[in-house]
Amino acid sequence: MTRLALVTGGTRGIGRAISEGLIAKGYTVFANYAGNDEKAKLCAEETGAHVVKFDVSDADACAKGIKKIQSEHGDIDILVNNAGITRDTPFHKMSKDQWDEVIAVNLTSAFNLSRLVWEGMRTRGFGRIINISSINGQKGQFGQVNYSAAKAGLIGFTKALALEGARKGITVNCIAPGYIDTDMVAGVPENVLQNIISTIPVGRLGKASEIGDMVTYLASDQAGFITGATMTINGAQYIAG
Ligand code: CAA
């Protein structure tokens, strides 16, 4: 039977590449998004993903979204917590709203959705949860105290949840991408971005498909012994111990 995957923030950037990678392997993919209807429509037309609109930081909206998928299509076997936003600014200028928004969308969302699919995965004895963290959750980044905290939080979330899923056939892993060629990275001021690229030993930005390919592998049956791990994919910009 075809396995069902939900990819949050799955219609653009890294998320879209993840959706495409999973579709290519035969999964039925639900690509969640929050705002950009035009990009979502394009994603549905070009990839065949089912696009589903709800705000991952809103627990009630997540519950409704998951319930709709489950009642119409079945249980979710693979959850990719990818949705993320930045509100970059030096800490001395950071507002409580900028902190709250980034923690809610990038970290609390993983709780909201994992909690909703967890019991089904436990009952069925199979599940894959893949959390998209960041190089900046591993090493910190000037201007990203909120984002680095949320992304580091995902790494701890992954390690603890992996222990709880281990005897139930559920793997929980994290990917920490470096700077990938997406709209989010294009939003970094040009001079700042050039400086950042000069610190990437491979000498280029990563490709979204390079993250999508790793997700596809982690979702597969062959990856059943990989759990609690953080996969660093950053062109050697930061070599985590
Ligand atoms: N290290 C040390 N000092 C720095 C610095 C750095 N990296 N960047 C800026 N500063 C200093 C400046 O030199 C300046 O110092 P002075 O006041 O002494 O002149 C001071 O900090 C303030 O700098 P700005 O005036 O530039 O501050 P700003 O408010 O205009 O903006 C910023 C600062 C928003 C953080 C901007 O530098 C920025 O966008 N940085 C990039 C942040 C980044 O990497 N974001 C990643 C987005 S992509 C992503 O997140 C995906 C992923 O997972 C990798």
Tab-separated table of C-alpha atoms and ligand atoms in Angstrom:
chain	number	residue	atom	x	y	z
A	1	MET	CA	0.000	0.000	0.000
A	2	THR	CA	1.180	3.512	-0.758
A	3	ARG	CA	2.567	5.301	2.253
A	4	LEU	CA	1.300	8.776	3.087
A	5	ALA	CA	3.675	11.643	3.779
A	6	LEU	CA	2.961	15.128	5.114
A	7	VAL	CA	5.571	17.794	4.394
A	8	THR	CA	5.052	21.090	6.208
A	9	GLY	CA	6.022	24.128	4.192
A	10	GLY	CA	6.031	21.610	1.362
A	11	THR	CA	5.128	23.787	-1.603
A	12	ARG	CA	8.223	26.005	-1.843
A	13	GLY	CA	11.996	25.897	-1.407
A	14	ILE	CA	13.449	22.919	0.449
A	15	GLY	CA	9.943	21.687	1.267
A	16	ARG	CA	8.955	21.472	-2.372
A	17	ALA	CA	12.110	19.509	-3.201
A	18	ILE	CA	11.250	17.129	-0.349
A	19	SER	CA	7.708	16.706	-1.704
A	20	GLU	CA	9.082	16.037	-5.199
A	21	GLY	CA	11.620	13.514	-3.910
A	22	LEU	CA	8.980	11.558	-2.005
A	23	ILE	CA	6.534	11.610	-4.933
A	24	ALA	CA	9.277	10.253	-7.206
A	25	LYS	CA	9.616	7.286	-4.834
A	26	GLY	CA	5.893	6.557	-4.997
A	27	TYR	CA	4.637	8.119	-1.765
A	28	THR	CA	1.349	10.006	-1.648
A	29	VAL	CA	2.393	13.470	-0.547
A	30	PHE	CA	0.446	16.166	1.246
A	31	ALA	CA	2.310	19.441	0.962
A	32	ASN	CA	1.217	21.866	3.654
A	33	TYR	CA	1.487	25.616	3.252
A	34	ALA	CA	0.325	28.688	5.134
A	35	GLY	CA	-0.053	31.636	2.786
A	36	ASN	CA	1.145	31.577	-0.818
A	37	ASP	CA	-1.832	30.137	-2.766
A	38	GLU	CA	-0.207	30.822	-6.123
A	39	LYS	CA	2.951	28.818	-5.340
A	40	ALA	CA	0.809	26.061	-3.818
A	41	LYS	CA	-1.310	25.789	-6.959
A	42	LEU	CA	1.843	25.615	-9.065
A	43	CYS	CA	3.289	22.931	-6.813
A	44	ALA	CA	0.112	20.830	-7.078
A	45	GLU	CA	0.047	21.160	-10.884
A	46	GLU	CA	3.734	20.488	-11.425
A	47	THR	CA	4.380	17.755	-8.856
A	48	GLY	CA	1.076	16.014	-8.188
A	49	ALA	CA	1.246	16.782	-4.454
A	50	HIS	CA	-2.026	17.311	-2.603
A	51	VAL	CA	-1.701	20.804	-1.163
A	52	VAL	CA	-3.229	21.507	2.240
A	53	LYS	CA	-3.435	24.959	3.784
A	54	PHE	CA	-3.154	25.433	7.533
A	55	ASP	CA	-0.971	27.289	10.003
A	56	VAL	CA	1.428	24.827	11.647
A	57	SER	CA	1.895	27.101	14.662
A	58	ASP	CA	-1.842	26.860	15.465
A	59	ALA	CA	-2.608	23.603	17.321
A	60	ASP	CA	-6.322	23.654	16.457
A	61	ALA	CA	-5.642	24.286	12.779
A	62	CYS	CA	-3.178	21.353	12.779
A	63	ALA	CA	-5.746	19.070	14.394
A	64	LYS	CA	-8.333	19.987	11.755
A	65	GLY	CA	-5.812	19.592	8.915
A	66	ILE	CA	-4.659	16.149	10.076
A	67	LYS	CA	-8.202	14.969	10.706
A	68	LYS	CA	-9.215	15.912	7.170
A	69	ILE	CA	-6.273	14.052	5.617
A	70	GLN	CA	-6.893	10.992	7.788
A	71	SER	CA	-10.613	10.810	7.127
A	72	GLU	CA	-10.244	11.246	3.363
A	73	HIS	CA	-7.002	9.389	2.656
A	74	GLY	CA	-5.743	7.431	5.699
A	75	ASP	CA	-3.015	7.646	8.318
A	76	ILE	CA	0.193	9.579	7.946
A	77	ASP	CA	3.281	7.353	7.884
A	78	ILE	CA	5.913	10.022	7.257
A	79	LEU	CA	5.944	13.487	8.763
A	80	VAL	CA	8.501	16.039	7.631
A	81	ASN	CA	8.573	19.077	9.911
A	82	ASN	CA	10.097	21.529	7.468
A	83	ALA	CA	8.060	24.756	7.771
A	84	GLY	CA	10.233	27.632	8.890
A	85	ILE	CA	10.481	31.407	8.939
A	86	THR	CA	13.161	33.933	9.804
A	87	ARG	CA	12.818	37.247	11.613
A	88	ASP	CA	16.506	38.163	11.582
A	89	THR	CA	17.699	41.068	13.686
A	90	PRO	CA	20.406	41.638	16.282
A	91	PHE	CA	19.242	40.614	19.762
A	92	HIS	CA	19.270	44.162	21.081
A	93	LYS	CA	16.543	45.009	18.564
A	94	MET	CA	14.583	41.735	18.772
A	95	SER	CA	10.957	42.103	19.862
A	96	LYS	CA	8.929	39.558	21.815
A	97	ASP	CA	6.779	39.082	18.703
A	98	GLN	CA	9.833	38.250	16.582
A	99	TRP	CA	10.881	35.693	19.200
A	100	ASP	CA	7.401	34.162	19.601
A	101	GLU	CA	6.661	33.880	15.889
A	102	VAL	CA	9.900	32.074	15.097
A	103	ILE	CA	9.602	29.673	18.046
A	104	ALA	CA	5.958	28.930	17.201
A	105	VAL	CA	6.427	28.285	13.478
A	106	ASN	CA	9.828	26.554	13.620
A	107	LEU	CA	9.624	24.570	16.872
A	108	THR	CA	6.139	24.377	18.433
A	109	SER	CA	4.823	23.232	15.047
A	110	ALA	CA	6.914	20.056	15.382
A	111	PHE	CA	5.208	19.321	18.689
A	112	ASN	CA	1.757	20.104	17.271
A	113	LEU	CA	2.054	17.748	14.313
A	114	SER	CA	4.197	14.975	15.770
A	115	ARG	CA	1.810	14.691	18.697
A	116	LEU	CA	-1.121	14.260	16.317
A	117	VAL	CA	0.457	11.459	14.251
A	118	TRP	CA	2.395	9.765	17.050
A	119	GLU	CA	-0.281	7.494	18.462
A	120	GLY	CA	-1.190	6.141	15.033
A	121	MET	CA	2.467	5.425	14.275
A	122	ARG	CA	2.829	3.611	17.612
A	123	THR	CA	-0.261	1.514	16.957
A	124	ARG	CA	0.811	0.570	13.433
A	125	GLY	CA	4.431	-0.073	14.462
A	126	PHE	CA	5.856	2.143	11.737
A	127	GLY	CA	6.632	5.810	11.381
A	128	ARG	CA	9.182	8.299	10.146
A	129	ILE	CA	9.538	11.796	11.557
A	130	ILE	CA	12.136	13.995	9.906
A	131	ASN	CA	12.791	17.450	11.325
A	132	ILE	CA	14.512	20.116	9.264
A	133	SER	CA	16.866	21.992	11.568
A	134	SER	CA	19.704	24.243	10.361
A	135	ILE	CA	23.444	24.798	10.489
A	136	ASN	CA	22.531	27.858	12.535
A	137	GLY	CA	20.936	25.675	15.214
A	138	GLN	CA	24.274	23.858	15.452
A	139	LYS	CA	26.694	26.790	15.430
A	140	GLY	CA	24.620	29.935	16.145
A	141	GLN	CA	24.339	32.898	13.773
A	142	PHE	CA	24.613	36.639	14.312
A	143	GLY	CA	21.107	38.117	13.955
A	144	GLN	CA	19.337	34.805	14.569
A	145	VAL	CA	19.020	34.256	18.308
A	146	ASN	CA	15.360	33.284	17.815
A	147	TYR	CA	15.962	31.048	14.777
A	148	SER	CA	19.096	29.382	16.198
A	149	ALA	CA	17.229	28.623	19.455
A	150	ALA	CA	14.283	27.086	17.578
A	151	LYS	CA	16.505	25.040	15.264
A	152	ALA	CA	18.674	23.804	18.165
A	153	GLY	CA	15.414	22.945	19.933
A	154	LEU	CA	14.494	20.662	17.042
A	155	ILE	CA	17.720	18.723	17.542
A	156	GLY	CA	16.897	18.057	21.223
A	157	PHE	CA	13.295	17.241	20.311
A	158	THR	CA	14.583	14.693	17.791
A	159	LYS	CA	16.948	12.989	20.219
A	160	ALA	CA	14.352	12.601	22.980
A	161	LEU	CA	11.501	11.492	20.711
A	162	ALA	CA	13.754	8.980	18.935
A	163	LEU	CA	14.203	7.157	22.246
A	164	GLU	CA	10.451	6.909	22.678
A	165	GLY	CA	9.834	5.660	19.147
A	166	ALA	CA	12.698	3.162	19.000
A	167	ARG	CA	10.760	0.086	20.159
A	168	LYS	CA	7.725	0.974	18.066
A	169	GLY	CA	9.274	1.024	14.603
A	170	ILE	CA	9.315	4.813	14.516
A	171	THR	CA	12.494	6.641	13.597
A	172	VAL	CA	12.963	10.319	14.382
A	173	ASN	CA	15.811	12.171	12.689
A	174	CYS	CA	16.971	15.655	11.974
A	175	ILE	CA	18.647	17.243	8.966
A	176	ALA	CA	20.708	20.380	9.478
A	177	PRO	CA	21.042	22.072	6.082
A	178	GLY	CA	23.564	24.792	5.509
A	179	TYR	CA	22.852	27.703	3.153
A	180	ILE	CA	20.614	26.352	0.386
A	181	ASP	CA	19.612	28.191	-2.787
A	182	THR	CA	16.059	29.186	-1.760
A	183	ASP	CA	13.959	32.350	-1.389
A	184	MET	CA	14.798	32.404	2.329
A	185	VAL	CA	18.533	32.622	1.694
A	186	ALA	CA	17.958	35.069	-1.164
A	187	GLY	CA	16.439	37.350	1.495
A	188	VAL	CA	19.818	37.765	3.214
A	189	PRO	CA	21.373	41.118	2.225
A	190	GLU	CA	23.624	40.564	-0.818
A	191	ASN	CA	26.878	41.698	0.830
A	192	VAL	CA	26.183	39.547	3.899
A	193	LEU	CA	25.343	36.547	1.704
A	194	GLN	CA	28.566	36.880	-0.311
A	195	ASN	CA	30.525	36.809	2.951
A	196	ILE	CA	28.660	33.705	4.038
A	197	ILE	CA	29.272	31.914	0.711
A	198	SER	CA	32.985	32.670	1.019
A	199	THR	CA	33.001	30.541	4.202
A	200	ILE	CA	31.561	27.450	2.464
A	201	PRO	CA	34.492	25.183	1.521
A	202	VAL	CA	32.531	23.526	-1.312
A	203	GLY	CA	32.237	27.039	-2.767
A	204	ARG	CA	28.530	27.210	-3.514
A	205	LEU	CA	25.079	27.211	-1.973
A	206	GLY	CA	23.436	23.835	-1.516
A	207	LYS	CA	20.598	22.645	-3.742
A	208	ALA	CA	17.158	21.956	-2.302
A	209	SER	CA	17.188	18.544	-3.983
A	210	GLU	CA	20.272	17.623	-1.928
A	211	ILE	CA	18.086	17.892	1.180
A	212	GLY	CA	15.147	16.176	-0.532
A	213	ASP	CA	17.308	13.167	-1.380
A	214	MET	CA	18.333	12.714	2.251
A	215	VAL	CA	14.719	12.925	3.408
A	216	THR	CA	13.767	10.261	0.884
A	217	TYR	CA	16.458	7.975	2.239
A	218	LEU	CA	15.525	8.554	5.886
A	219	ALA	CA	11.888	7.803	5.016
A	220	SER	CA	12.767	4.455	3.452
A	221	ASP	CA	12.689	1.000	5.035
A	222	GLN	CA	16.472	0.748	4.559
A	223	ALA	CA	16.966	3.569	7.082
A	224	GLY	CA	15.281	1.732	9.971
A	225	PHE	CA	18.452	1.661	12.114
A	226	ILE	CA	19.071	5.397	11.774
A	227	THR	CA	17.275	7.235	14.552
A	228	GLY	CA	18.040	10.169	16.821
A	229	ALA	CA	20.605	11.364	14.282
A	230	THR	CA	21.343	14.812	12.931
A	231	MET	CA	22.491	14.770	9.302
A	232	THR	CA	24.727	17.730	8.527
A	233	ILE	CA	24.481	18.860	4.877
A	234	ASN	CA	26.357	22.126	4.533
A	235	GLY	CA	29.324	21.877	2.128
A	236	ALA	CA	31.674	21.636	5.169
A	237	GLN	CA	30.799	25.159	6.339
A	238	TYR	CA	30.492	23.769	9.856
A	239	ILE	CA	31.667	20.307	10.773
A	240	ALA	CA	29.628	19.239	13.767
A	241	GLY	CA	31.274	16.819	16.212
B	1	CAA	N1	29.315	39.155	12.973
B	1	CAA	C1	29.713	40.200	13.750
B	1	CAA	N2	29.185	41.423	13.663
B	1	CAA	C2	28.239	41.615	12.750
B	1	CAA	C3	27.774	40.585	11.904
B	1	CAA	C4	28.372	39.320	12.044
B	1	CAA	N3	28.011	38.272	11.277
B	1	CAA	N4	26.813	41.086	11.107
B	1	CAA	C5	26.660	42.388	11.450
B	1	CAA	N5	27.519	42.700	12.426
B	1	CAA	C6	27.703	43.997	13.077
B	1	CAA	C7	27.817	45.120	12.075
B	1	CAA	O1	29.157	45.214	11.642
B	1	CAA	C8	27.379	46.303	12.885
B	1	CAA	O2	28.411	46.688	13.742
B	1	CAA	P1	28.618	48.244	14.112
B	1	CAA	O3	27.321	48.681	14.756
B	1	CAA	O4	29.778	48.225	15.040
B	1	CAA	O5	28.897	48.907	12.806
B	1	CAA	C9	26.273	45.719	13.781
B	1	CAA	O6	26.511	44.285	13.804
B	1	CAA	C10	24.876	45.965	13.278
B	1	CAA	O7	24.845	45.493	11.937
B	1	CAA	P2	23.771	46.002	10.936
B	1	CAA	O8	23.653	47.470	10.936
B	1	CAA	O9	23.996	45.299	9.629
B	1	CAA	O10	22.431	45.433	11.618
B	1	CAA	P3	21.073	45.296	10.926
B	1	CAA	O11	20.031	45.524	11.951
B	1	CAA	O12	20.992	46.096	9.692
B	1	CAA	O13	21.007	43.751	10.424
B	1	CAA	C11	21.290	41.410	10.345
B	1	CAA	C12	21.786	42.736	10.923
B	1	CAA	C13	19.792	41.413	10.085
B	1	CAA	C14	21.577	40.339	11.347
B	1	CAA	C15	22.011	41.151	9.006
B	1	CAA	O14	23.389	41.195	9.250
B	1	CAA	C16	21.682	39.793	8.420
B	1	CAA	O15	20.678	39.632	7.749
B	1	CAA	N6	22.550	38.802	8.650
B	1	CAA	C17	22.358	37.470	8.091
B	1	CAA	C18	21.682	36.559	9.062
B	1	CAA	C19	21.607	35.200	8.443
B	1	CAA	O16	22.590	34.546	8.145
B	1	CAA	N7	20.405	34.711	8.237
B	1	CAA	C20	20.217	33.450	7.619
B	1	CAA	C21	18.947	33.470	6.836
B	1	CAA	S1	18.798	32.013	5.838
B	1	CAA	C22	18.443	30.829	6.944
B	1	CAA	O17	18.217	31.053	8.094
B	1	CAA	C23	18.422	29.421	6.426
B	1	CAA	C24	19.342	28.568	7.199
B	1	CAA	O18	18.862	27.763	8.006
B	1	CAA	C25	20.777	28.613	6.955
